CSV table of C-alpha atoms in Angstrom, one decimal:
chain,number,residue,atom,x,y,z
A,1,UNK,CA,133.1,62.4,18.1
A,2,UNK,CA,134.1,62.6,14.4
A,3,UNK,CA,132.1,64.3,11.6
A,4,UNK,CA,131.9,62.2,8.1
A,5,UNK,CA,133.6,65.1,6.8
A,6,UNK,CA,136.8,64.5,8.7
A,7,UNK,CA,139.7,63.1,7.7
A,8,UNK,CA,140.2,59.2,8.8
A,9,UNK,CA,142.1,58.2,11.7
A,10,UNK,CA,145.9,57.0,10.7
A,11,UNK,CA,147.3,54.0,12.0
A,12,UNK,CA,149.3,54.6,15.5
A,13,UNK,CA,152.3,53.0,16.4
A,14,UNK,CA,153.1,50.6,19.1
A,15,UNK,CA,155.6,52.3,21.8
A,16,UNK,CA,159.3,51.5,22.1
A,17,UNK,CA,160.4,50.0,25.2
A,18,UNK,CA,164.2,51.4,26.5
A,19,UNK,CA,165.3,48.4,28.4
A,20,UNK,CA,168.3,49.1,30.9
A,21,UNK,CA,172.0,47.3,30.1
A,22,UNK,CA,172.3,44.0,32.8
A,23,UNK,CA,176.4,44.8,32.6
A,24,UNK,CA,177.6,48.2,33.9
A,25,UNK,CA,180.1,50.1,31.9
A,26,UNK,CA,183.8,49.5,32.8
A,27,UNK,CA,184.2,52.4,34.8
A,28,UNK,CA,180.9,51.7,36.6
A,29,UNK,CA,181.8,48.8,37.3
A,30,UNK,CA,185.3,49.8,38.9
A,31,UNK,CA,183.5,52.0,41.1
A,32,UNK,CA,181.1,49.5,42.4
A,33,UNK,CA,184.3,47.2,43.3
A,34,UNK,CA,185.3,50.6,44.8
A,35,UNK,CA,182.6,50.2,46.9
A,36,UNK,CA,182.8,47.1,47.8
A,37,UNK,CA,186.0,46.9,49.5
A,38,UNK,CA,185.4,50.5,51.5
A,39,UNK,CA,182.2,48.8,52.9
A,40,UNK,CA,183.6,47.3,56.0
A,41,UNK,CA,185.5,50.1,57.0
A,42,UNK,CA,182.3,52.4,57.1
A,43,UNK,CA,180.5,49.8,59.1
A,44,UNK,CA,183.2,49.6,61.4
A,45,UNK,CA,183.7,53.1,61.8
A,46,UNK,CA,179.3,53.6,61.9
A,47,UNK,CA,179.6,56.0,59.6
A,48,UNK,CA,177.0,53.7,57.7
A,49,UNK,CA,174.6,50.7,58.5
A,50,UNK,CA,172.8,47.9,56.5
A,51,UNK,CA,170.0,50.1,57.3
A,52,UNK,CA,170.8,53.3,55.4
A,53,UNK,CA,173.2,51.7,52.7
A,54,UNK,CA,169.8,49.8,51.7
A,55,UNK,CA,167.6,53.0,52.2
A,56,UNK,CA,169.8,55.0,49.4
A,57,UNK,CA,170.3,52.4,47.2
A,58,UNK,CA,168.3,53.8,44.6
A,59,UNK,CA,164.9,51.6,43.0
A,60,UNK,CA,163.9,51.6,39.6
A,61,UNK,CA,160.4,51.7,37.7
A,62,UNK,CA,158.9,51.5,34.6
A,63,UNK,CA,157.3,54.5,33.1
A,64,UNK,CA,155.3,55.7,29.8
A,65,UNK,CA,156.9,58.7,28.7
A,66,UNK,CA,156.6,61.7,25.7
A,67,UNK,CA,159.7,61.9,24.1
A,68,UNK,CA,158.4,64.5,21.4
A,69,UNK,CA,155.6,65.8,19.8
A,70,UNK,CA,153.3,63.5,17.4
A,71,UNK,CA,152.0,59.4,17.1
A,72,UNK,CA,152.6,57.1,19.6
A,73,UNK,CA,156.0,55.9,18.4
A,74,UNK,CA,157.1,59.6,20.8
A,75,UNK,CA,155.5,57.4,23.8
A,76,UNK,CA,158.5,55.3,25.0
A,77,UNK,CA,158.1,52.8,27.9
A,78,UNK,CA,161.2,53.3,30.0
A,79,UNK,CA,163.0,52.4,33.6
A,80,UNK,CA,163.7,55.0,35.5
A,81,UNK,CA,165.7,55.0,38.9
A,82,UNK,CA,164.9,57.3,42.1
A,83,UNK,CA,166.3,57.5,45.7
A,84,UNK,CA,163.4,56.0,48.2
A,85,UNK,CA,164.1,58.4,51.1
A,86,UNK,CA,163.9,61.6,48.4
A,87,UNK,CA,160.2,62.6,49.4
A,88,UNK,CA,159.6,66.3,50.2
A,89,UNK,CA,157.6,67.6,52.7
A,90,UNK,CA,153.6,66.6,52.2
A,91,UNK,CA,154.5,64.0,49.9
A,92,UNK,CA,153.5,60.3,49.6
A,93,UNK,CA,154.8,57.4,47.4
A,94,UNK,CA,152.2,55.5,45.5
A,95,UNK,CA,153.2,51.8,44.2
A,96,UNK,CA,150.3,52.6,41.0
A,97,UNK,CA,148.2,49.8,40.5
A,98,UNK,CA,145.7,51.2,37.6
A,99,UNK,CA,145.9,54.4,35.3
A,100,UNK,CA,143.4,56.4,33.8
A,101,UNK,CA,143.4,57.3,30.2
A,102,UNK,CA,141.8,60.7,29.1
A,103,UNK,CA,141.5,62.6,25.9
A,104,UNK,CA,143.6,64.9,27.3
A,105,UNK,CA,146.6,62.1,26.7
A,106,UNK,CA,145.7,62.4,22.7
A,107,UNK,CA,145.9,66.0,22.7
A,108,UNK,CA,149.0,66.0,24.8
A,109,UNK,CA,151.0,63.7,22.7
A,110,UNK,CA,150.0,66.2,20.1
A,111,UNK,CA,151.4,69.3,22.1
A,112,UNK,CA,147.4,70.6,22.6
A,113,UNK,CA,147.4,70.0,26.1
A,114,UNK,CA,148.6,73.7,27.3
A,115,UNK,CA,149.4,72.4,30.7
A,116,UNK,CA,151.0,69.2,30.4
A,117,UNK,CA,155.1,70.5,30.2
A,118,UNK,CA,156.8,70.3,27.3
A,119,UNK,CA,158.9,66.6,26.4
A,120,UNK,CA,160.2,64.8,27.9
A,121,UNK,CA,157.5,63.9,30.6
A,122,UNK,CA,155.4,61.4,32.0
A,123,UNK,CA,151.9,61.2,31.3
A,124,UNK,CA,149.1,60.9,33.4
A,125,UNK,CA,146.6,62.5,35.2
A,126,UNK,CA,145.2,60.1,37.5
A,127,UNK,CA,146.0,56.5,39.1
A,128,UNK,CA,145.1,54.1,42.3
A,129,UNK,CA,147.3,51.9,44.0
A,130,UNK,CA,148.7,51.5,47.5
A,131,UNK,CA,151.2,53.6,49.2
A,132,UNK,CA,154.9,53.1,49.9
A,133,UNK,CA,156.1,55.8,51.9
A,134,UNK,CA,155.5,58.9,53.6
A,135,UNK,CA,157.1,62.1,54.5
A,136,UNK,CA,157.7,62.9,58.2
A,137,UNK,CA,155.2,65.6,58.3
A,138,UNK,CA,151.9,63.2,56.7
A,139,UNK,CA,150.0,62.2,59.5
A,140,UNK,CA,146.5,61.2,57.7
A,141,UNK,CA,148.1,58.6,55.7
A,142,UNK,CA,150.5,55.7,56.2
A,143,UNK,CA,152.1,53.0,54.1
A,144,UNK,CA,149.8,50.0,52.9
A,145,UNK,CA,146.9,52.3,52.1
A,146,UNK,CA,144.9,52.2,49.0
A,147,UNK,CA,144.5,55.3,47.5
A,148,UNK,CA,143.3,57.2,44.5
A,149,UNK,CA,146.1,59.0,43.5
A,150,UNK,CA,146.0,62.8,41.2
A,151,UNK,CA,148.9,65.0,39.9
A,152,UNK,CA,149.1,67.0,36.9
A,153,UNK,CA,151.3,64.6,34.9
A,154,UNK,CA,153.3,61.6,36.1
A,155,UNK,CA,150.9,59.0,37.0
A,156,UNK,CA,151.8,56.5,34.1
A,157,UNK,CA,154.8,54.8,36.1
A,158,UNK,CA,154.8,52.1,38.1
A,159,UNK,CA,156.4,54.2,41.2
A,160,UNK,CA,154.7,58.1,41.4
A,161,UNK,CA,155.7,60.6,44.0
A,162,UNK,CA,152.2,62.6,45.0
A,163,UNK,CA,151.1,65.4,47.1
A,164,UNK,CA,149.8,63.4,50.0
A,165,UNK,CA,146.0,66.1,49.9
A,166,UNK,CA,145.6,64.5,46.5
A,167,UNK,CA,145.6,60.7,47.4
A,168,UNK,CA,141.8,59.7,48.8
A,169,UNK,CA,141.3,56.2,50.5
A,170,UNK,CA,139.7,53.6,48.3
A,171,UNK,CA,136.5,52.5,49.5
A,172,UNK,CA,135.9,48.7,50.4
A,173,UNK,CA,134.9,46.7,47.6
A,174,UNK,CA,136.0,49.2,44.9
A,175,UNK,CA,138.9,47.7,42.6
A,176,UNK,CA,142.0,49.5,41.8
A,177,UNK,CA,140.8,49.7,37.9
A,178,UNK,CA,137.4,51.7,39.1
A,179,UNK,CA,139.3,53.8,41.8
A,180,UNK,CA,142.1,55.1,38.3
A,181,UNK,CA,138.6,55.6,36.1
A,182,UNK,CA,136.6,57.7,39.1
A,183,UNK,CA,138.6,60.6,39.4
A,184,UNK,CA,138.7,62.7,35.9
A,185,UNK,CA,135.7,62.0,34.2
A,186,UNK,CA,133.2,62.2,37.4
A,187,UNK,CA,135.0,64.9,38.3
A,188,UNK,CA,134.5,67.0,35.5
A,189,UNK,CA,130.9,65.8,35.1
A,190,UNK,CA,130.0,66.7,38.4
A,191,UNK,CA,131.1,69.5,38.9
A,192,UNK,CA,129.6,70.7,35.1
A,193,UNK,CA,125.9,69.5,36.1
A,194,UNK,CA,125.9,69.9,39.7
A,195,UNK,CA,127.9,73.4,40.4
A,196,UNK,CA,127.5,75.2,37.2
A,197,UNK,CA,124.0,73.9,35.7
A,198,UNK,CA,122.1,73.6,38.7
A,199,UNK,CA,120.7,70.2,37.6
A,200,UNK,CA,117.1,70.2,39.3
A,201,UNK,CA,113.9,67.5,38.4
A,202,UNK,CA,112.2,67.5,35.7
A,203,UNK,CA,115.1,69.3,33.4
A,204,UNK,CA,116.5,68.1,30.1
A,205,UNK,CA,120.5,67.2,29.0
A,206,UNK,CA,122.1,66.8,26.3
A,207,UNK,CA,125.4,64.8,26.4
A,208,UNK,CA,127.8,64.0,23.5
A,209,UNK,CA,130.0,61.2,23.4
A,210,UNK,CA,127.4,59.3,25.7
A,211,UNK,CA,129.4,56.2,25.8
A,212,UNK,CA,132.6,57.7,26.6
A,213,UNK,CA,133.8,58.1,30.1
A,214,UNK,CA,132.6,61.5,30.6
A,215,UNK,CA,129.8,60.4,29.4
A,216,UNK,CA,129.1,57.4,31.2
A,217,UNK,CA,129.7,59.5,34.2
A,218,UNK,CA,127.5,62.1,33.3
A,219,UNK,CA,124.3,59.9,32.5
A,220,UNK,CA,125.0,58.2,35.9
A,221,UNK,CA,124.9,61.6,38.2
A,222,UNK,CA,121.8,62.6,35.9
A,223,UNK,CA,119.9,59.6,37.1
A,224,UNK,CA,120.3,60.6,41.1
A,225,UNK,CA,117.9,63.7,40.3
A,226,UNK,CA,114.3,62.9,39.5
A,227,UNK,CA,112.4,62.9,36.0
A,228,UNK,CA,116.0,64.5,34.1
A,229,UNK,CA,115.4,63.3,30.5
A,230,UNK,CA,119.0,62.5,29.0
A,231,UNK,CA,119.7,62.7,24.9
A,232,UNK,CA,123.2,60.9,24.3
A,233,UNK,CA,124.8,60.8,21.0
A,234,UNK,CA,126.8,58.2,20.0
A,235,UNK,CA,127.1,55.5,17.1
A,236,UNK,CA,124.4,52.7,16.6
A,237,UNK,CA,126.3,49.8,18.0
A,238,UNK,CA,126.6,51.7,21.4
A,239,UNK,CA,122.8,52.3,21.6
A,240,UNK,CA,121.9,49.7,23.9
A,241,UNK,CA,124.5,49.5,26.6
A,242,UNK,CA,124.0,53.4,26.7
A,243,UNK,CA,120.0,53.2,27.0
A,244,UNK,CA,120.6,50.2,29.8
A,245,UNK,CA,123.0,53.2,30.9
A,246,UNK,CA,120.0,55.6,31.5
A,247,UNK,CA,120.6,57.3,28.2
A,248,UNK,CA,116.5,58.1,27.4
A,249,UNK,CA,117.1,59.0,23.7
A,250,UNK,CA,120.0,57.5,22.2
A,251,UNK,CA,120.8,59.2,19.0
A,252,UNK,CA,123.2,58.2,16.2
A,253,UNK,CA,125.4,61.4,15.3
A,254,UNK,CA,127.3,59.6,12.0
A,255,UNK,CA,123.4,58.8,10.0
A,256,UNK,CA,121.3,61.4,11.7
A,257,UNK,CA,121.1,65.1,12.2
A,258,UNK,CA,120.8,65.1,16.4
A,259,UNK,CA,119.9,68.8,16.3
A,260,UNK,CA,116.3,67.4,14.4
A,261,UNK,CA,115.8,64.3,16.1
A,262,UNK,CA,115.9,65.9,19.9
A,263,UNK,CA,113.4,68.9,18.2
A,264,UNK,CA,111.4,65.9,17.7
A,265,UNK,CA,111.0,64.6,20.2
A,266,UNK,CA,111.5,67.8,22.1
A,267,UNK,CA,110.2,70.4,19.9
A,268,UNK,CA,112.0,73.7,22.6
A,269,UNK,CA,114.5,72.0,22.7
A,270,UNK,CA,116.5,71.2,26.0
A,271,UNK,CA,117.8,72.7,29.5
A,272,UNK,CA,121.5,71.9,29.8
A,273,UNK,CA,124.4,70.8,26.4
A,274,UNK,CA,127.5,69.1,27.4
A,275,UNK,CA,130.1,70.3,24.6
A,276,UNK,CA,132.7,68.2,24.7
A,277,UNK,CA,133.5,68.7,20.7
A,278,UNK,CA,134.0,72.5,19.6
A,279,UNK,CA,133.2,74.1,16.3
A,280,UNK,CA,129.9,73.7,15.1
A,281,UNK,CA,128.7,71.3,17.2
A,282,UNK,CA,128.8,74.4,19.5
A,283,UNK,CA,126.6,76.6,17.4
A,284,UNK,CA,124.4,73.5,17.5
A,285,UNK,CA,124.2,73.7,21.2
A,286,UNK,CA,123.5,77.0,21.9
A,287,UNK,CA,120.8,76.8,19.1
A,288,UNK,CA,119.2,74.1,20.6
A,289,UNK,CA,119.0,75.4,24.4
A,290,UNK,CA,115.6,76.9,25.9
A,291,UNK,CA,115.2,79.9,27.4
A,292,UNK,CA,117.3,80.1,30.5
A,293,UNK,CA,119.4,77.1,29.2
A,294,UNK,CA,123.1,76.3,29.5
A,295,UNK,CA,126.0,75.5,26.9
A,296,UNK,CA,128.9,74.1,28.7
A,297,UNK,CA,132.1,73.6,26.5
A,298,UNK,CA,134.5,71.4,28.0
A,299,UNK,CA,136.3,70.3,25.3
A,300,UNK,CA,137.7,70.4,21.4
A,301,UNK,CA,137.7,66.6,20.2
A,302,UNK,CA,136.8,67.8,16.8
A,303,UNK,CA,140.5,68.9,16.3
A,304,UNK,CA,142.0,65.4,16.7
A,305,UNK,CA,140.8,64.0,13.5
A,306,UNK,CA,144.4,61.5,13.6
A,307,UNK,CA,147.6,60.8,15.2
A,308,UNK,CA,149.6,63.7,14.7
A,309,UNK,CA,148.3,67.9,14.8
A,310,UNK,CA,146.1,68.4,11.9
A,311,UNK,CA,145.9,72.3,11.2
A,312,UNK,CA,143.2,71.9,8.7
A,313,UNK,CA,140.9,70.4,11.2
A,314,UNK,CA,142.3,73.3,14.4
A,315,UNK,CA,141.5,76.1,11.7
A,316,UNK,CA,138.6,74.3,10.7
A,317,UNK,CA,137.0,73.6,14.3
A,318,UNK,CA,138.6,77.6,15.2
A,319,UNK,CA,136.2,79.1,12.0
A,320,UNK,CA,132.9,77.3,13.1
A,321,UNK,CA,133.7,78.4,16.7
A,322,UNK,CA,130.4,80.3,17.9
A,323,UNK,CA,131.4,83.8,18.4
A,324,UNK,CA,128.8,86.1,19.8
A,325,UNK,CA,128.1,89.5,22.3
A,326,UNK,CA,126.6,89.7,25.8
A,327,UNK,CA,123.6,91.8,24.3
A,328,UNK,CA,122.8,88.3,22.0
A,329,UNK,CA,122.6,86.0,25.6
A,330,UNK,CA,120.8,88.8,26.7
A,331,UNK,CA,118.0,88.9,23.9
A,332,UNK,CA,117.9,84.8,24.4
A,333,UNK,CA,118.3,84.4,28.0
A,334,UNK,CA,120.9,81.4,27.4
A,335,UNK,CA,123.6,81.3,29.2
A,336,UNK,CA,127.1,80.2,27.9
A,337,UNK,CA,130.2,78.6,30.5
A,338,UNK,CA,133.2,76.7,30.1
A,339,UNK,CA,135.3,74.1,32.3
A,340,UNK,CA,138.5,72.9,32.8
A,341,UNK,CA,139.3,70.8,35.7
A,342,UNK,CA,142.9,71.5,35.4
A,343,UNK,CA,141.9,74.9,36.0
A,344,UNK,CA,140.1,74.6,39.4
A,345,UNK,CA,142.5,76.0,42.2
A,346,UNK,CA,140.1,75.8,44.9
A,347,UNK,CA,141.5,72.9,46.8
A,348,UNK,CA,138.2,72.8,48.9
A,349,UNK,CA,135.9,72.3,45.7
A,350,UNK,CA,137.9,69.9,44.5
A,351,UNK,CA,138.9,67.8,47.5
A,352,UNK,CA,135.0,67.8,48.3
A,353,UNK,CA,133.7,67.1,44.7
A,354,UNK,CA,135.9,63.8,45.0
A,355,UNK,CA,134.5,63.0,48.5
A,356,UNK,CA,131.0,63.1,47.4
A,357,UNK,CA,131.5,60.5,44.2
A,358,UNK,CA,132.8,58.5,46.9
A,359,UNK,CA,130.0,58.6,48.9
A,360,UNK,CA,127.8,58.0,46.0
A,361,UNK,CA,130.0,54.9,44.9
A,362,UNK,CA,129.3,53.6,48.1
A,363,UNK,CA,125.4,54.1,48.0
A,364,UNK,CA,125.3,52.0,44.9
A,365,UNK,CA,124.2,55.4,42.8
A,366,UNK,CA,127.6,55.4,40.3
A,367,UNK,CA,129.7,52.7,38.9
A,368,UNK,CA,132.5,53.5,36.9
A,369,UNK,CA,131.8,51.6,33.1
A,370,UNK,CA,135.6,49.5,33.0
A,371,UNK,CA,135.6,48.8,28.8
A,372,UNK,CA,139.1,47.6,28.9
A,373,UNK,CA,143.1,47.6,30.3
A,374,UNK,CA,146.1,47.4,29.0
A,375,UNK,CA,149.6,47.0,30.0
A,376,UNK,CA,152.0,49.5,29.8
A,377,UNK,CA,153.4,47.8,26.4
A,378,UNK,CA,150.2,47.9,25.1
A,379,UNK,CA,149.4,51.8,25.3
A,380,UNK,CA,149.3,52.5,21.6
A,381,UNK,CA,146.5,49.8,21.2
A,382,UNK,CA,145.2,51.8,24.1
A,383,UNK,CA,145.0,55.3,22.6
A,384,UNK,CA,144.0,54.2,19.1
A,385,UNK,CA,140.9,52.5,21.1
A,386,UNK,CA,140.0,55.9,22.6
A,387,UNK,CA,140.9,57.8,19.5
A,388,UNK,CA,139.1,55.4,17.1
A,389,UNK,CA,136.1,56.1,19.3
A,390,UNK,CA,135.4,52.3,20.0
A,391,UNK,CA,135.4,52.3,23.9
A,392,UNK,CA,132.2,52.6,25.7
A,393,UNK,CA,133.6,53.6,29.3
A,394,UNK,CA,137.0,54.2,30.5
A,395,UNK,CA,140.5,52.7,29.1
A,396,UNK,CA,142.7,52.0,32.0
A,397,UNK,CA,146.5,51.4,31.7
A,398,UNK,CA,148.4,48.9,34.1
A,399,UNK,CA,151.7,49.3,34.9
A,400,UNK,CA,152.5,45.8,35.6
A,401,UNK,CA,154.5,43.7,33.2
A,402,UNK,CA,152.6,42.1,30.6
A,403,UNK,CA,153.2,38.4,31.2
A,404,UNK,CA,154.5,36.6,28.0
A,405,UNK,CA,152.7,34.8,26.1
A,406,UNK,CA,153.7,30.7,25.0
A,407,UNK,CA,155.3,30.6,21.6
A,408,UNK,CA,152.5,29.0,19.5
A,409,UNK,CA,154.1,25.7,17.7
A,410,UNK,CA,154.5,25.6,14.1
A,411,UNK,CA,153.5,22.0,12.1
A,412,UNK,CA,157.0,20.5,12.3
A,413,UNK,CA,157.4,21.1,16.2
A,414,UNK,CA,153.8,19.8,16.3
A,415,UNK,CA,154.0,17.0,14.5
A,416,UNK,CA,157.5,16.1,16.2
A,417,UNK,CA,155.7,16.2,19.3
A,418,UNK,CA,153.1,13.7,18.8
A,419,UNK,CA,155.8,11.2,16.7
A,420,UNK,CA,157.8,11.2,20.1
A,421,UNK,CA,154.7,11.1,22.5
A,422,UNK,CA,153.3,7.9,20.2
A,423,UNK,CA,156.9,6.3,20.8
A,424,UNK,CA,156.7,7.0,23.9
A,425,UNK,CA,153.6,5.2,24.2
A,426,UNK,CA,154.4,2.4,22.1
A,427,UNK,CA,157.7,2.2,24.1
A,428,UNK,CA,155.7,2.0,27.5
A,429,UNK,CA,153.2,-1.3,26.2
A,430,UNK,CA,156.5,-2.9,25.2
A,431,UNK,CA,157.9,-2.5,28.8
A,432,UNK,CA,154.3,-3.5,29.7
A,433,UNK,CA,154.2,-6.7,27.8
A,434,UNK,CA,157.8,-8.1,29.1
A,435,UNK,CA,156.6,-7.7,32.4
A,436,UNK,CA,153.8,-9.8,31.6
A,437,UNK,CA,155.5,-12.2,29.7
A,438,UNK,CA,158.6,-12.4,32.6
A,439,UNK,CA,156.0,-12.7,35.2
A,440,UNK,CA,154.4,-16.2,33.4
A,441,UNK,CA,158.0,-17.4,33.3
């Protein structure tokens, strides 16, 4: 979400794509001749078999990587080559179908993202497709499966080498787009409302961003707990898919002042704030919980006010930070938590969180929100959707290749067409007629 008083979002720039060279350099190419003519005599001495020369011929993939700090002209989409048989122990190979896009890719790009490694690397956080290979030592998985895959970075690529406890088996019926838009943002909503709120019947939640996919996610797990009133923020046009959502009191943060509206209609205010946006929206939070309430920051979006690091807005967002004592929660009974799901080491929590979305995906009780996908070469049209704040759900990427598209004719070539279909025409009533006129003779 973006304040009025924020700078406007620049223009982002459409990735450049590294393609490889068809023709291999001269000495490459001596090599591979090389090659060639030693081949027979390692077959005939067995020192090495169809078999094995095809299992380390290295395979190539496609993947969207951060060459530097700043727009999206430092994303380039590039091939990439890797030996098939080069998996280490617990390890699987995932052929990615679908790729989740977070907010954590726009602060990343940016150099925000404190755990994504310094360029160049791979983005990505989470994917689903089906998997490839296996090392010796996997047991609960085998190739063909569909799988939600997670890793820290490196799911934007067509071909990603996982730890085999972070791929889950896709329930029947769910697409690979929903399986790459589950993980992350339920996830992270779950876990928020569920293990640190202590969401119970009858409470009340505030949730920013209500369209986003976080947000989405959010207003979904509300609704499995009884008589939990929701506020959302988010801008007018988003109002009614939201409310169809479950989103009780859709508020519009860019022409009204949410902290009045929800004392409104909720005078004490309300049980549990999801913070997604820093500053003062987190003063705003705190202010507006009741006694024994919970803040839950979980996020800075207010800092990324364009394509590239804006200090102004960091220093900006940094002064308004709330800043308070434990004697102050004390004398107000609120309580104050943050969460990062990068940040969660307990494999058991977060193996287990994911379970349970599953089961609830399979009881009909969530549905990840799809609002669009785009290929690979489209990523920058991607990110500028997410950071222009016009998706309502989750972006997904698709590392197959966008097909290409017919070259639209211009008025010559059109009107060249239809002169030589009309001859055509005119040329086959002619043939026509002297068959007729043959056949009275």
């Amino acid at each position: 979400m973006m304040s009025s008083e924020e700078e406007a979002p620049t223009p982002l720039q459409e990735p450049e794509q590294v393609k490889k060279t068809d023709e291999p350099p001269p000495a490459a190419a001596a090599a591979k001749e090389e090659e060639e003519e030693e081949k027979p005599a390692k077959l005939a001495s067995g020192s090495g078999s169809p078999a094995a020369a095809e299992e380390e011929k290295p395979i190539t993939y496609r993947a969207l990587v951060l060459t530097g700090y700043g727009g999206c002209d430092k994303i380039k989409l590039q091939v990439k080559s890797m030996k098939k048989a080069s998996l280490k122990a617990g390890e699987v190979l995932v052929r990615v179908k679908a790729c989740g896009l977070n907010f954590a890719e726009l602060l990343g790009k940016q150099g925000l993202y404190e755990l994504l490694p310094s360029p160049p690397v791979t983005l990505g956080m989470e994917g689903s497709g089906v998997i490839e290979a296996v090392a010796e030592d996997v047991t609960d998985r085998k190739v063909g499966d569909r799988v939600i895959a997670m890793n820290r970075h490196g799911m934007w690529q067509e071909l990603a080498v996982v730890p085999a406890n972070r791929t889950f088996p896709i329930p029947d019926g769910m697409s690979f787009e929903e399986a790459a838009a589950l993980p992350i943002n339920y996830m992270t909503a779950y876990m928020m409302l569920f293990e640190m709120a202590n969401l119970r019947p009858g409470k009340s939640v505030l949730i920013h961003m209500a369209a986003g996919g976080v947000g989405i996610a959010a207003t979904q797990l509300c609704q499995t707990v009884k008589d939990v009133t929701i506020f959302g923020t988010a801008s007018a046009s988003k109002h009614e898919t939201i409310s169809q959502g479950g989103v009780t009191h859709p508020i519009d943060y860019r022409t009204k002042d949410y902290v009045t509206e929800i004392r409104k209609i909720s005078p004490k205010g309300v049980d549990i704030v999801l913070d997604p946006l820093g500053g003062s929206d987190t003063q705003k939070g705190f202010g507006l919980l009741k006694p024994l309430g919970m803040l839950i920051v979980f996020g800075a979006a207010n800092c990324v006010t364009g394509q590239k690091k804006n200090l102004l807005a960091m220093a900006k967002t940094w002064y308004n930070q709330l800043t308070l004592n434990t004697l102050k929660l004390m004398q107000t009974n609120k309580a104050i938590s943050g969460f990062h799901l990068g940040y969660i080491r307990d494999e058991e929590l977060f193996e287990g969180t994911l379970v349970k979305l599953l089961e609830l995906y399979q009881q009909g009780k969530i549905k990840p929100h799809i609002d669009s996908s785009y290929h690979f070469e489209e990523v920058a049209d991607a990110m500028k959707r997410m950071h222009d704040r016009q998706n309502i759900g989750k972006v997904i990427l698709l590392p197959e290749p966008k097909k290409s598209e017919e070259k639209p004719e211009s008025k010559a070539e059109a009107a060249e067409n239809v002169e030589k279909a009309e001859a055509a025409v005119s040329e086959k009533k002619e043939d026509a007629a002297e068959e007729v006129e043959a056949g009275k003779d």
